[in-house]
CSV table of C-alpha atoms in Angstrom, one decimal:
chain,number,residue,atom,x,y,z
W,8,MET,CA,66.9,50.4,-51.0
W,9,ASN,CA,68.7,51.7,-48.0
W,10,ASP,CA,65.4,52.7,-46.5
W,11,MET,CA,64.0,49.2,-46.7
W,12,LYS,CA,67.1,47.8,-45.1
W,13,MET,CA,66.8,50.2,-42.1
W,14,LEU,CA,63.1,49.3,-41.7
W,15,TRP,CA,64.0,45.6,-41.6
W,16,GLN,CA,66.7,46.3,-39.1
W,17,LEU,CA,64.1,48.1,-36.9
W,18,TYR,CA,61.8,45.1,-37.3
W,19,TRP,CA,64.4,42.6,-36.2
W,20,ALA,CA,65.7,44.7,-33.4
W,21,PHE,CA,62.2,44.9,-31.8
W,22,LEU,CA,61.5,41.3,-32.6
W,23,ARG,CA,64.5,40.3,-30.6
W,24,ILE,CA,63.5,42.7,-27.7
W,25,GLY,CA,60.0,41.4,-27.7
W,26,GLY,CA,61.0,37.8,-27.9
W,27,LEU,CA,63.7,37.9,-25.2
W,28,THR,CA,62.0,39.9,-22.5
W,29,PHE,CA,59.4,38.6,-20.1
W,30,GLY,CA,56.7,40.9,-18.6
W,31,GLY,CA,57.2,44.0,-20.6
W,32,GLY,CA,57.1,47.5,-19.1
W,33,LEU,CA,60.0,48.3,-16.8
W,34,THR,CA,61.8,44.9,-17.3
W,35,MET,CA,62.3,45.9,-20.9
W,36,LEU,CA,64.5,48.9,-20.2
W,37,PRO,CA,67.8,47.1,-19.9
W,38,MET,CA,67.2,45.1,-23.1
W,39,LEU,CA,66.1,48.3,-25.0
W,40,LYS,CA,69.3,50.0,-23.8
W,41,TYR,CA,71.5,47.1,-24.9
W,42,GLU,CA,69.9,46.8,-28.4
W,43,LEU,CA,69.2,50.4,-29.2
W,44,VAL,CA,71.9,52.4,-27.4
W,45,GLU,CA,74.9,50.1,-27.0
W,46,LYS,CA,74.6,47.8,-30.0
W,47,LYS,CA,73.0,49.8,-32.7
W,48,ASN,CA,73.8,53.4,-31.6
W,49,TRP,CA,70.4,54.4,-33.0
W,50,ILE,CA,69.6,56.7,-30.1
W,51,THR,CA,71.3,58.1,-27.0
W,52,GLU,CA,70.5,57.0,-23.5
W,53,GLU,CA,68.8,60.3,-22.7
W,54,GLU,CA,66.6,59.9,-25.8
W,55,LEU,CA,65.7,56.4,-24.6
W,56,VAL,CA,64.7,57.7,-21.2
W,57,ASP,CA,62.6,60.3,-22.9
W,58,CYS,CA,60.9,57.7,-25.1
W,59,TYR,CA,60.2,55.7,-22.0
W,60,ALA,CA,58.7,58.7,-20.2
W,61,ILE,CA,56.3,59.2,-23.2
W,62,GLY,CA,55.6,55.5,-23.4
W,63,GLN,CA,54.4,55.6,-19.8
W,64,CYS,CA,52.2,58.6,-20.0
W,65,THR,CA,50.3,57.6,-23.1
W,66,PRO,CA,47.6,55.0,-23.2
W,67,GLY,CA,48.4,51.5,-24.4
W,68,ILE,CA,51.2,48.9,-23.8
W,69,ILE,CA,54.3,50.7,-22.7
W,70,ALA,CA,56.7,48.5,-24.7
W,71,VAL,CA,54.6,49.1,-27.9
W,72,ASN,CA,54.6,52.8,-27.3
W,73,THR,CA,58.3,52.9,-26.9
W,74,ALA,CA,58.8,50.8,-30.0
W,75,THR,CA,56.7,53.1,-32.1
W,76,PHE,CA,58.4,56.2,-30.8
W,77,VAL,CA,61.9,54.9,-31.4
W,78,GLY,CA,60.9,53.6,-34.9
W,79,TYR,CA,59.3,57.0,-35.8
W,80,LYS,CA,62.4,58.9,-34.7
W,81,LYS,CA,64.6,56.7,-36.9
W,82,LYS,CA,62.5,56.3,-40.0
W,83,GLY,CA,59.2,58.2,-39.8
W,84,VAL,CA,55.7,56.6,-39.9
W,85,ALA,CA,57.0,53.4,-41.7
W,86,GLY,CA,59.7,53.1,-39.0
W,87,GLY,CA,57.1,53.3,-36.3
W,88,ILE,CA,54.9,50.6,-37.9
W,89,PHE,CA,57.8,48.2,-38.6
W,90,SER,CA,59.1,48.5,-35.0
W,91,THR,CA,55.6,47.8,-33.6
W,92,LEU,CA,55.2,44.8,-35.9
W,93,GLY,CA,58.5,43.5,-34.7
W,94,MET,CA,57.4,43.9,-31.1
W,95,VAL,CA,54.0,42.1,-31.8
W,96,THR,CA,55.4,39.2,-33.8
W,97,PRO,CA,56.9,37.0,-31.0
W,98,SER,CA,53.8,37.4,-28.8
W,99,LEU,CA,51.5,36.4,-31.6
W,100,VAL,CA,53.6,33.3,-32.6
W,101,ILE,CA,54.3,32.1,-29.1
W,102,ILE,CA,50.9,32.7,-27.5
W,103,THR,CA,49.1,31.1,-30.5
W,104,LEU,CA,51.3,28.0,-30.3
W,105,VAL,CA,51.0,27.7,-26.5
W,106,ALA,CA,47.2,28.4,-26.5
W,107,ALA,CA,46.6,25.8,-29.3
W,108,CYS,CA,48.6,23.1,-27.4
W,109,LEU,CA,46.9,23.9,-24.1
W,110,GLU,CA,43.4,23.7,-25.6
W,111,ASN,CA,44.1,20.2,-27.0
W,112,PHE,CA,45.0,18.9,-23.5
W,113,MET,CA,42.4,20.7,-21.5
W,114,ASP,CA,40.5,17.4,-20.7
W,115,ASN,CA,43.7,15.9,-19.3
W,116,VAL,CA,43.3,15.3,-15.5
W,117,TRP,CA,46.9,16.0,-14.7
W,118,LEU,CA,46.8,19.3,-16.5
W,119,GLN,CA,43.7,20.3,-14.6
W,120,HIS,CA,45.4,19.5,-11.3
W,121,ALA,CA,48.4,21.5,-12.4
W,122,LEU,CA,46.2,24.5,-13.4
W,123,MET,CA,44.5,24.4,-10.0
W,124,GLY,CA,47.9,24.8,-8.4
W,125,VAL,CA,48.8,27.6,-10.8
W,126,ARG,CA,45.7,29.5,-9.9
W,127,GLY,CA,46.9,30.1,-6.4
W,128,ILE,CA,50.2,31.4,-7.7
W,129,VAL,CA,48.4,33.8,-10.1
W,130,CYS,CA,46.5,35.2,-7.2
W,131,ALA,CA,49.6,35.7,-5.1
W,132,LEU,CA,51.6,37.3,-7.9
W,133,MET,CA,48.8,39.6,-8.9
W,134,LEU,CA,48.1,40.7,-5.3
W,135,ASN,CA,51.8,41.5,-5.1
W,136,THR,CA,51.6,43.5,-8.3
W,137,VAL,CA,48.8,45.6,-6.8
W,138,ILE,CA,50.8,46.3,-3.6
W,139,THR,CA,53.9,47.3,-5.6
W,140,LEU,CA,51.7,49.6,-7.8
W,141,ALA,CA,50.0,51.1,-4.7
W,142,ARG,CA,53.4,51.9,-3.1
W,143,LYS,CA,54.4,53.7,-6.3
W,144,SER,CA,51.3,55.5,-7.1
W,145,LEU,CA,49.8,56.5,-3.7
W,146,VAL,CA,52.2,59.3,-2.9
W,147,ASP,CA,49.9,61.8,-1.1
W,148,GLY,CA,46.5,62.4,0.4
W,149,PHE,CA,44.8,63.1,-2.9
W,150,CYS,CA,46.0,59.9,-4.5
W,151,CYS,CA,44.9,57.8,-1.5
W,152,VAL,CA,41.4,59.4,-1.5
W,153,MET,CA,41.1,59.0,-5.3
W,154,CYS,CA,42.2,55.3,-5.1
W,155,GLY,CA,39.8,54.6,-2.2
W,156,ILE,CA,36.8,56.2,-4.0
W,157,VAL,CA,37.5,54.4,-7.3
W,158,LEU,CA,38.0,51.1,-5.5
W,159,LEU,CA,34.6,51.5,-3.7
W,160,ILE,CA,32.9,52.4,-7.0
W,161,CYS,CA,34.4,49.3,-8.7
W,162,LEU,CA,33.3,47.0,-6.0
W,163,LEU,CA,29.8,48.3,-5.6
W,164,THR,CA,28.8,49.4,-9.1
W,165,ASP,CA,29.1,48.4,-12.7
W,166,ILE,CA,30.3,51.8,-14.0
W,167,PRO,CA,32.4,51.2,-17.3
W,168,THR,CA,36.1,51.2,-16.8
W,169,ILE,CA,36.6,53.7,-19.7
W,170,LEU,CA,34.4,56.2,-17.9
W,171,ILE,CA,36.4,55.9,-14.7
W,172,VAL,CA,39.7,56.5,-16.5
W,173,VAL,CA,38.3,59.6,-18.3
W,174,VAL,CA,36.7,61.1,-15.1
W,175,SER,CA,39.8,60.5,-13.0
W,176,ALA,CA,41.9,62.4,-15.6
W,177,ILE,CA,39.5,65.3,-15.4
W,178,CYS,CA,39.7,65.1,-11.6
W,179,GLY,CA,43.4,65.3,-11.8
W,180,ILE,CA,43.3,68.4,-13.9
W,181,ILE,CA,40.7,70.1,-11.7
W,182,TRP,CA,42.7,69.3,-8.6
W,183,GLY,CA,45.8,70.8,-10.2
W,184,LYS,CA,43.8,74.0,-11.0
W,185,ILE,CA,42.5,74.2,-7.4
W,186,ARG,CA,46.0,73.8,-6.0
W,187,GLU,CA,47.3,76.5,-8.4
W,188,ALA,CA,44.6,78.9,-7.2
W,189,LYS,CA,45.5,78.3,-3.6
W,190,LEU,CA,49.2,79.1,-4.1
F,7,MET,CA,32.8,35.2,-38.1
F,8,MET,CA,33.3,38.6,-39.7
F,9,GLN,CA,31.0,40.0,-37.1
F,10,THR,CA,33.0,38.6,-34.2
F,11,ALA,CA,36.3,39.8,-35.8
F,12,LEU,CA,34.9,43.3,-36.0
F,13,GLU,CA,33.7,43.2,-32.4
F,14,LEU,CA,37.1,41.8,-31.3
F,15,PHE,CA,38.9,44.6,-33.2
F,16,TRP,CA,36.7,47.3,-31.7
F,17,GLU,CA,36.9,46.0,-28.1
F,18,PHE,CA,40.7,45.8,-28.2
F,19,PHE,CA,41.0,49.1,-29.9
F,20,LYS,CA,39.2,50.6,-27.0
F,21,ILE,CA,41.5,48.8,-24.5
F,22,GLY,CA,44.5,50.1,-26.4
F,23,LEU,CA,43.1,53.6,-26.2
F,24,PHE,CA,42.2,53.6,-22.5
F,25,ALA,CA,44.5,51.2,-20.7
F,26,VAL,CA,46.8,53.7,-19.2
F,27,GLY,CA,49.8,52.1,-17.4
F,28,GLY,CA,50.7,49.2,-19.6
F,29,GLY,CA,50.2,45.5,-19.0
F,30,PRO,CA,48.4,45.2,-15.7
F,31,ALA,CA,46.1,48.1,-16.7
F,32,THR,CA,44.5,45.9,-19.4
F,33,LEU,CA,43.3,43.4,-16.7
F,34,PRO,CA,40.2,45.4,-15.6
F,35,PHE,CA,39.2,45.7,-19.3
F,36,LEU,CA,39.7,42.0,-20.0
F,37,MET,CA,37.7,41.2,-16.9
F,38,GLU,CA,34.9,43.5,-18.1
F,39,LEU,CA,34.8,41.6,-21.4
F,40,THR,CA,34.0,38.3,-19.6
F,41,LYS,CA,30.7,39.9,-18.5
F,42,VAL,CA,29.5,41.1,-21.9
F,43,LYS,CA,31.1,38.8,-24.5
F,44,PRO,CA,31.1,35.0,-24.7
F,45,TRP,CA,34.8,34.8,-25.7
F,46,TYR,CA,36.3,33.4,-22.5
F,47,THR,CA,35.4,32.8,-18.9
F,48,MET,CA,37.0,34.2,-15.7
F,49,GLU,CA,38.6,30.8,-15.1
F,50,GLN,CA,40.2,30.9,-18.5
F,51,LEU,CA,41.4,34.4,-17.8
F,52,THR,CA,43.4,33.1,-14.8
F,53,ASN,CA,45.1,30.6,-17.1
F,54,MET,CA,45.7,33.3,-19.7
F,55,ILE,CA,47.5,35.4,-17.1
F,56,ALA,CA,49.7,32.5,-16.1
F,57,ILE,CA,50.7,31.7,-19.7
F,58,SER,CA,51.2,35.4,-20.6
F,59,GLU,CA,53.5,35.9,-17.6
F,60,SER,CA,55.6,32.9,-18.3
F,61,THR,CA,56.1,33.5,-22.1
F,62,PRO,CA,58.3,36.3,-23.5
F,63,GLY,CA,56.7,39.5,-24.8
F,64,PRO,CA,54.8,42.4,-23.1
F,65,LEU,CA,52.2,41.1,-20.6
F,66,GLY,CA,49.3,43.2,-22.0
F,67,LEU,CA,50.0,42.2,-25.6
F,68,ASN,CA,50.2,38.5,-24.7
F,69,MET,CA,47.0,38.5,-22.7
F,70,SER,CA,45.2,40.3,-25.6
F,71,THR,CA,46.5,37.9,-28.2
F,72,TYR,CA,45.4,35.0,-26.0
F,73,ALA,CA,41.9,36.5,-25.5
F,74,GLY,CA,41.6,36.9,-29.3
F,75,PHE,CA,42.7,33.3,-29.8
F,76,GLN,CA,40.0,32.1,-27.4
F,77,ALA,CA,37.4,34.0,-29.3
F,78,LEU,CA,38.4,33.2,-32.9
F,79,GLY,CA,41.6,31.1,-33.1
F,80,LEU,CA,44.7,32.3,-34.9
F,81,PHE,CA,42.8,35.0,-36.8
F,82,GLY,CA,41.3,36.3,-33.6
F,83,GLY,CA,44.7,36.7,-32.0
F,84,LEU,CA,45.8,38.7,-35.0
F,85,VAL,CA,42.8,40.9,-34.9
F,86,SER,CA,42.9,41.6,-31.2
F,87,SER,CA,46.6,42.4,-31.1
F,88,PHE,CA,46.3,44.6,-34.1
F,89,GLY,CA,43.3,46.4,-32.5
F,90,LEU,CA,45.3,46.8,-29.3
F,91,VAL,CA,48.4,48.4,-30.8
F,92,LEU,CA,46.7,50.6,-33.4
F,93,PRO,CA,45.8,53.5,-31.0
F,94,SER,CA,49.4,53.4,-29.6
F,95,VAL,CA,50.8,53.8,-33.1
F,96,ILE,CA,48.5,56.6,-34.0
F,97,ILE,CA,48.9,58.5,-30.7
F,98,ILE,CA,52.7,58.1,-30.5
F,99,ILE,CA,53.2,59.2,-34.1
F,100,LEU,CA,51.0,62.3,-33.5
F,101,ILE,CA,52.8,63.2,-30.3
F,102,ALA,CA,56.3,62.7,-31.9
F,103,ARG,CA,55.4,64.8,-34.8
F,104,PHE,CA,53.4,67.7,-33.2
F,105,LEU,CA,54.1,67.8,-29.5
F,106,ASP,CA,57.5,68.5,-28.1
F,107,ASN,CA,57.9,67.9,-24.4
F,108,PHE,CA,54.6,66.1,-24.2
F,109,SER,CA,55.5,64.3,-20.9
F,110,GLN,CA,56.4,67.7,-19.4
F,111,ASN,CA,53.1,69.4,-20.3
F,112,PRO,CA,51.3,70.6,-17.1
F,113,TYR,CA,47.9,69.3,-18.3
F,114,VAL,CA,49.2,65.9,-19.2
F,115,LYS,CA,51.0,65.7,-15.8
F,116,ALA,CA,47.8,66.8,-13.9
F,117,ALA,CA,45.7,64.3,-15.8
F,118,PHE,CA,48.1,61.5,-15.0
F,119,TYR,CA,48.2,62.5,-11.4
F,120,GLY,CA,44.5,61.7,-11.3
F,121,VAL,CA,44.6,58.6,-13.5
F,122,ARG,CA,47.4,56.8,-11.8
F,123,PRO,CA,45.7,56.2,-8.4
F,124,ALA,CA,42.4,55.4,-10.2
F,125,VAL,CA,44.2,52.7,-12.3
F,126,THR,CA,45.7,51.2,-9.2
F,127,ALA,CA,42.2,50.9,-7.8
F,128,LEU,CA,40.8,49.5,-11.0
F,129,ILE,CA,43.6,46.8,-11.0
F,130,ALA,CA,43.1,46.1,-7.3
F,131,ALA,CA,39.4,45.5,-7.9
F,132,ALA,CA,40.1,43.3,-10.9
F,133,VAL,CA,42.6,41.2,-8.9
F,134,LEU,CA,40.1,40.9,-6.0
F,135,GLY,CA,37.5,39.6,-8.5
F,136,LEU,CA,40.1,37.3,-9.9
F,137,CYS,CA,40.9,35.8,-6.5
F,138,ARG,CA,37.3,35.3,-5.8
F,139,VAL,CA,36.8,33.2,-8.9
F,140,SER,CA,40.1,31.4,-8.6
F,141,LEU,CA,40.1,30.6,-4.9
F,142,PHE,CA,36.4,29.7,-4.4
F,143,VAL,CA,34.3,27.1,-6.1
F,144,GLU,CA,30.6,27.1,-6.3
F,145,ARG,CA,28.9,24.1,-4.8
F,146,ASN,CA,25.1,23.9,-4.6
F,147,GLY,CA,24.9,27.6,-5.0
F,148,ASN,CA,27.3,28.3,-2.1
F,149,LEU,CA,30.9,29.6,-2.5
F,150,THR,CA,33.3,27.3,-0.8
F,151,PRO,CA,37.0,28.0,-0.7
F,152,ALA,CA,39.3,25.7,-2.8
F,153,VAL,CA,41.5,25.0,0.2
F,154,GLY,CA,44.6,23.9,-1.7
F,155,SER,CA,44.7,27.0,-4.0
F,156,VAL,CA,44.0,29.3,-1.0
F,157,ILE,CA,47.0,27.8,0.9
F,158,ILE,CA,49.2,28.2,-2.1
F,159,ALA,CA,48.1,31.8,-2.6
F,160,VAL,CA,48.7,32.8,1.0
F,161,VAL,CA,52.0,31.0,1.4
F,162,VAL,CA,53.4,32.3,-1.9
F,163,PHE,CA,52.2,35.8,-1.2
F,164,GLY,CA,54.0,35.7,2.1
F,165,LEU,CA,57.2,34.4,0.4
F,166,LEU,CA,57.0,37.2,-2.2
F,167,GLN,CA,57.4,39.8,0.6
F,168,VAL,CA,60.9,38.3,1.2
F,169,LYS,CA,63.4,40.5,-0.8
F,170,ARG,CA,65.4,37.6,-2.2
F,171,LEU,CA,62.5,35.6,-3.4
F,172,LYS,CA,61.0,38.6,-5.1
F,173,LYS,CA,63.5,38.2,-7.9
F,174,PHE,CA,62.3,34.8,-8.9
F,175,HIS,CA,60.8,34.6,-12.3
F,176,PRO,CA,57.0,34.2,-12.4
F,177,ALA,CA,57.4,31.1,-14.6
F,178,LEU,CA,59.3,29.4,-11.7
F,179,TRP,CA,56.5,30.1,-9.3
F,180,PHE,CA,53.9,28.7,-11.8
F,181,LEU,CA,56.0,25.6,-12.1
F,182,VAL,CA,56.0,25.2,-8.3
F,183,GLY,CA,52.3,25.7,-8.3
F,184,ALA,CA,51.8,23.1,-11.1
F,185,VAL,CA,53.9,20.5,-9.3
F,186,ILE,CA,52.0,21.0,-6.0
F,187,GLY,CA,48.7,20.8,-7.9
F,188,ILE,CA,49.7,17.5,-9.4
F,189,VAL,CA,51.2,16.0,-6.3
F,190,PHE,CA,48.3,16.9,-4.1
F,191,ARG,CA,45.7,16.4,-6.8
F,192,LEU,CA,44.0,19.7,-6.2
């Protein structure tokens, strides 16, 4: 009985975190800290930073990875699943509602004008995201070369994205070995 | 319908498995889907981004739910978000159970050292493609710039480089864009 209660607590905690933060990823850290460390005392701040590090270097949505990890630490596999479901619920409900409303008004002329304006904003914000990412990830020569080559490949060919991710991981490992051999 | 649901699940399972770097990293994959599946167009993807950024919840999860909804309604949203998070749940539980110090492992570090700049390039290419579709309209087979949207994009991009304006919530910018769009009848 106590187990079930804990699982629901995990579910609700992550539902609150998912429903109250915009953007995911890094913006979620203060909210996670407040809910999990300060309010519930489920994990320490160091553990949270650890969770976060793992969430960032595993594939998938960082917020979901962190939720699964914290849930698993607290209550095993079931805990991981309940936490993830909590994180998913707000997105599912809100997006479905908004999408359903929007689809109904798609023929509206005013909405179409508004969306044309929004398009420009999307482009500006996404370009800005790319620049922020580039500043963070292009830390040395290897990274710049890697980024340049992949960008050219993307613009000129139709090589599947999955293949690019896998090959670049292998390149990283080979480069690490080469550097090791040099030292 | 069952066929589409299975395809949705499989496509988003793959995205969950290979989108390294969270939300923005799903964009190149979502874009790739517009070429091979009839679920949504590039124009719709632009709207999906705007909605996903101005509603709560992780960006990648919101975009994937929206994509599933476009394909198959409420059920589609359920299937795609389930497909997206399943690899995460499996991988994280395996790591938590069997691998201590996963993020400190030299091989993991080396692999990520290679993946990070590649993902930046993937996202950059996706965003360039997105700008091409959003800021240019096809007329008689020629691409002509949608002047209003281009001006908004350039001006707002410039404003975003100002430190104080960077903190503004994306939803606020979208609101500004929507008002301008209505006032000038873009």
